[in-house]
Amino acid sequence: MFIAMNRFRVNPERVEEFEQIWLERETHLQGLPGFVEFHMLRGPEKEDHVLYASHTVWRSREDFEAWTHSEAFRAAHANAGQSRREGLYLGPPTFEGFEVIQTIGDAAKA
């Protein structure tokens, strides 16, 4: 399993706008080979930003990398650099990729 994360430092005055952009966007993820799930996470508030992280779970790193070269990826990121978003972010997102080495589930929920 592979987890792909992007961290976003968002202008505190534009948090609602950021969340609306993410809630309304087409992800183009459903039905892709190896895609498991996606989460947008709201983290701590700092003086100059609110931290968010997108968290995408894939069956494998290869499935994730295949997506990054796909038409679905290009479609999902087509409007990422829109000028109306100037000042929304404090710098570019930070990507982090993780290979899962252990998973513990709740057997009672299985």
PDB file of C-alpha atoms in Angstrom:
ATOM      1  CA  MET A   1       0.000   0.000   0.000  1.00  0.00           C
ATOM      2  CA  PHE A   2       1.175   3.564  -0.747  1.00  0.00           C
ATOM      3  CA  ILE A   3      -0.027   6.842   0.777  1.00  0.00           C
ATOM      4  CA  ALA A   4       0.464  10.087  -1.139  1.00  0.00           C
ATOM      5  CA  MET A   5       0.130  13.303   0.843  1.00  0.00           C
ATOM      6  CA  ASN A   6       0.285  16.963  -0.068  1.00  0.00           C
ATOM      7  CA  ARG A   7       0.500  19.562   2.689  1.00  0.00           C
ATOM      8  CA  PHE A   8      -1.011  22.984   2.084  1.00  0.00           C
ATOM      9  CA  ARG A   9      -0.366  26.087   4.175  1.00  0.00           C
ATOM     10  CA  VAL A  10      -3.529  28.169   3.663  1.00  0.00           C
ATOM     11  CA  ASN A  11      -4.097  31.842   4.378  1.00  0.00           C
ATOM     12  CA  PRO A  12      -6.344  31.877   7.505  1.00  0.00           C
ATOM     13  CA  GLU A  13      -8.567  34.545   5.937  1.00  0.00           C
ATOM     14  CA  ARG A  14      -9.312  32.238   2.974  1.00  0.00           C
ATOM     15  CA  VAL A  15      -9.988  28.907   4.683  1.00  0.00           C
ATOM     16  CA  GLU A  16     -13.631  28.787   3.555  1.00  0.00           C
ATOM     17  CA  GLU A  17     -12.602  29.419  -0.061  1.00  0.00           C
ATOM     18  CA  PHE A  18      -9.944  26.685   0.094  1.00  0.00           C
ATOM     19  CA  GLU A  19     -12.388  24.145   1.517  1.00  0.00           C
ATOM     20  CA  GLN A  20     -15.051  25.045  -1.050  1.00  0.00           C
ATOM     21  CA  ILE A  21     -12.569  24.556  -3.910  1.00  0.00           C
ATOM     22  CA  TRP A  22     -11.764  21.069  -2.649  1.00  0.00           C
ATOM     23  CA  LEU A  23     -15.360  20.104  -1.899  1.00  0.00           C
ATOM     24  CA  GLU A  24     -16.522  21.120  -5.383  1.00  0.00           C
ATOM     25  CA  ARG A  25     -13.650  19.818  -7.515  1.00  0.00           C
ATOM     26  CA  GLU A  26     -13.803  16.713  -9.641  1.00  0.00           C
ATOM     27  CA  THR A  27     -11.107  14.353  -8.388  1.00  0.00           C
ATOM     28  CA  HIS A  28     -11.193  11.874 -11.304  1.00  0.00           C
ATOM     29  CA  LEU A  29     -10.049   9.196  -8.820  1.00  0.00           C
ATOM     30  CA  GLN A  30     -13.017   6.824  -8.627  1.00  0.00           C
ATOM     31  CA  GLY A  31     -12.535   3.687 -10.690  1.00  0.00           C
ATOM     32  CA  LEU A  32      -8.790   4.150 -11.213  1.00  0.00           C
ATOM     33  CA  PRO A  33      -6.684   1.001 -10.911  1.00  0.00           C
ATOM     34  CA  GLY A  34      -5.285   0.769  -7.396  1.00  0.00           C
ATOM     35  CA  PHE A  35      -7.149   3.763  -5.933  1.00  0.00           C
ATOM     36  CA  VAL A  36      -8.424   3.001  -2.401  1.00  0.00           C
ATOM     37  CA  GLU A  37      -9.551   6.275  -0.804  1.00  0.00           C
ATOM     38  CA  PHE A  38      -8.991  10.012  -0.480  1.00  0.00           C
ATOM     39  CA  HIS A  39      -9.167  12.321   2.541  1.00  0.00           C
ATOM     40  CA  MET A  40      -8.731  16.075   2.848  1.00  0.00           C
ATOM     41  CA  LEU A  41      -7.534  16.804   6.365  1.00  0.00           C
ATOM     42  CA  ARG A  42      -7.687  20.081   8.288  1.00  0.00           C
ATOM     43  CA  GLY A  43      -4.806  20.434  10.722  1.00  0.00           C
ATOM     44  CA  PRO A  44      -3.621  22.953  13.257  1.00  0.00           C
ATOM     45  CA  GLU A  45      -4.051  26.698  12.972  1.00  0.00           C
ATOM     46  CA  LYS A  46      -0.895  28.742  13.238  1.00  0.00           C
ATOM     47  CA  GLU A  47      -0.605  32.500  13.372  1.00  0.00           C
ATOM     48  CA  ASP A  48       0.070  32.830   9.635  1.00  0.00           C
ATOM     49  CA  HIS A  49      -1.658  29.735   8.166  1.00  0.00           C
ATOM     50  CA  VAL A  50      -3.953  26.756   8.601  1.00  0.00           C
ATOM     51  CA  LEU A  51      -2.382  23.421   7.696  1.00  0.00           C
ATOM     52  CA  TYR A  52      -4.262  21.033   5.400  1.00  0.00           C
ATOM     53  CA  ALA A  53      -3.171  17.707   3.942  1.00  0.00           C
ATOM     54  CA  SER A  54      -4.624  15.666   1.122  1.00  0.00           C
ATOM     55  CA  HIS A  55      -4.210  11.955   1.869  1.00  0.00           C
ATOM     56  CA  THR A  56      -4.663   9.465  -0.957  1.00  0.00           C
ATOM     57  CA  VAL A  57      -4.336   5.723  -0.392  1.00  0.00           C
ATOM     58  CA  TRP A  58      -3.237   3.498  -3.292  1.00  0.00           C
ATOM     59  CA  ARG A  59      -2.800  -0.254  -3.572  1.00  0.00           C
ATOM     60  CA  SER A  60       0.843   0.338  -4.614  1.00  0.00           C
ATOM     61  CA  ARG A  61       3.370   3.038  -5.494  1.00  0.00           C
ATOM     62  CA  GLU A  62       3.148   1.822  -9.091  1.00  0.00           C
ATOM     63  CA  ASP A  63      -0.612   2.509  -9.163  1.00  0.00           C
ATOM     64  CA  PHE A  64      -0.009   6.016  -7.803  1.00  0.00           C
ATOM     65  CA  GLU A  65       2.743   6.712 -10.342  1.00  0.00           C
ATOM     66  CA  ALA A  66       0.555   5.430 -13.188  1.00  0.00           C
ATOM     67  CA  TRP A  67      -2.151   7.887 -12.092  1.00  0.00           C
ATOM     68  CA  THR A  68       0.336  10.794 -12.133  1.00  0.00           C
ATOM     69  CA  HIS A  69       0.980  10.069 -15.821  1.00  0.00           C
ATOM     70  CA  SER A  70      -2.679   9.646 -16.751  1.00  0.00           C
ATOM     71  CA  GLU A  71      -5.272  11.824 -18.433  1.00  0.00           C
ATOM     72  CA  ALA A  72      -7.309  11.654 -15.190  1.00  0.00           C
ATOM     73  CA  PHE A  73      -4.409  13.304 -13.333  1.00  0.00           C
ATOM     74  CA  ARG A  74      -4.152  16.088 -15.935  1.00  0.00           C
ATOM     75  CA  ALA A  75      -7.911  16.666 -15.731  1.00  0.00           C
ATOM     76  CA  ALA A  76      -7.919  16.756 -11.919  1.00  0.00           C
ATOM     77  CA  HIS A  77      -5.097  19.331 -11.865  1.00  0.00           C
ATOM     78  CA  ALA A  78      -6.120  21.409 -14.892  1.00  0.00           C
ATOM     79  CA  ASN A  79      -7.105  24.463 -12.834  1.00  0.00           C
ATOM     80  CA  ALA A  80      -4.523  24.142 -10.073  1.00  0.00           C
ATOM     81  CA  GLY A  81      -2.668  27.329 -11.008  1.00  0.00           C
ATOM     82  CA  GLN A  82      -5.619  29.680 -11.462  1.00  0.00           C
ATOM     83  CA  SER A  83      -4.699  33.299 -10.743  1.00  0.00           C
ATOM     84  CA  ARG A  84      -7.765  33.833  -8.501  1.00  0.00           C
ATOM     85  CA  ARG A  85      -5.999  31.582  -6.008  1.00  0.00           C
ATOM     86  CA  GLU A  86      -3.107  34.016  -5.625  1.00  0.00           C
ATOM     87  CA  GLY A  87      -2.648  34.632  -1.914  1.00  0.00           C
ATOM     88  CA  LEU A  88      -4.656  31.534  -0.979  1.00  0.00           C
ATOM     89  CA  TYR A  89      -1.548  29.458  -0.260  1.00  0.00           C
ATOM     90  CA  LEU A  90       1.629  30.332   1.609  1.00  0.00           C
ATOM     91  CA  GLY A  91       3.960  28.690  -0.897  1.00  0.00           C
ATOM     92  CA  PRO A  92       3.511  25.569  -3.006  1.00  0.00           C
ATOM     93  CA  PRO A  93       2.133  22.306  -1.599  1.00  0.00           C
ATOM     94  CA  THR A  94       4.663  19.895  -0.112  1.00  0.00           C
ATOM     95  CA  PHE A  95       4.441  16.307  -1.426  1.00  0.00           C
ATOM     96  CA  GLU A  96       5.233  13.323   0.788  1.00  0.00           C
ATOM     97  CA  GLY A  97       4.928   9.680  -0.293  1.00  0.00           C
ATOM     98  CA  PHE A  98       4.866   6.765   2.158  1.00  0.00           C
ATOM     99  CA  GLU A  99       5.140   2.998   1.763  1.00  0.00           C
ATOM    100  CA  VAL A 100       2.896   1.325   4.338  1.00  0.00           C
ATOM    101  CA  ILE A 101       4.892  -1.075   6.496  1.00  0.00           C
ATOM    102  CA  GLN A 102       2.140  -1.951   9.007  1.00  0.00           C
ATOM    103  CA  THR A 103      -1.638  -1.741   9.112  1.00  0.00           C
ATOM    104  CA  ILE A 104      -3.732  -2.500  12.174  1.00  0.00           C
ATOM    105  CA  GLY A 105      -7.481  -2.733  11.727  1.00  0.00           C
ATOM    106  CA  ASP A 106     -10.409  -3.263  14.033  1.00  0.00           C
ATOM    107  CA  ALA A 107     -11.315  -6.937  13.592  1.00  0.00           C
ATOM    108  CA  ALA A 108     -14.760  -6.274  15.088  1.00  0.00           C
ATOM    109  CA  LYS A 109     -15.610  -4.040  12.117  1.00  0.00           C
ATOM    110  CA  ALA A 110     -14.524  -6.574   9.485  1.00  0.00           C
TER     111      ALA A 110
END
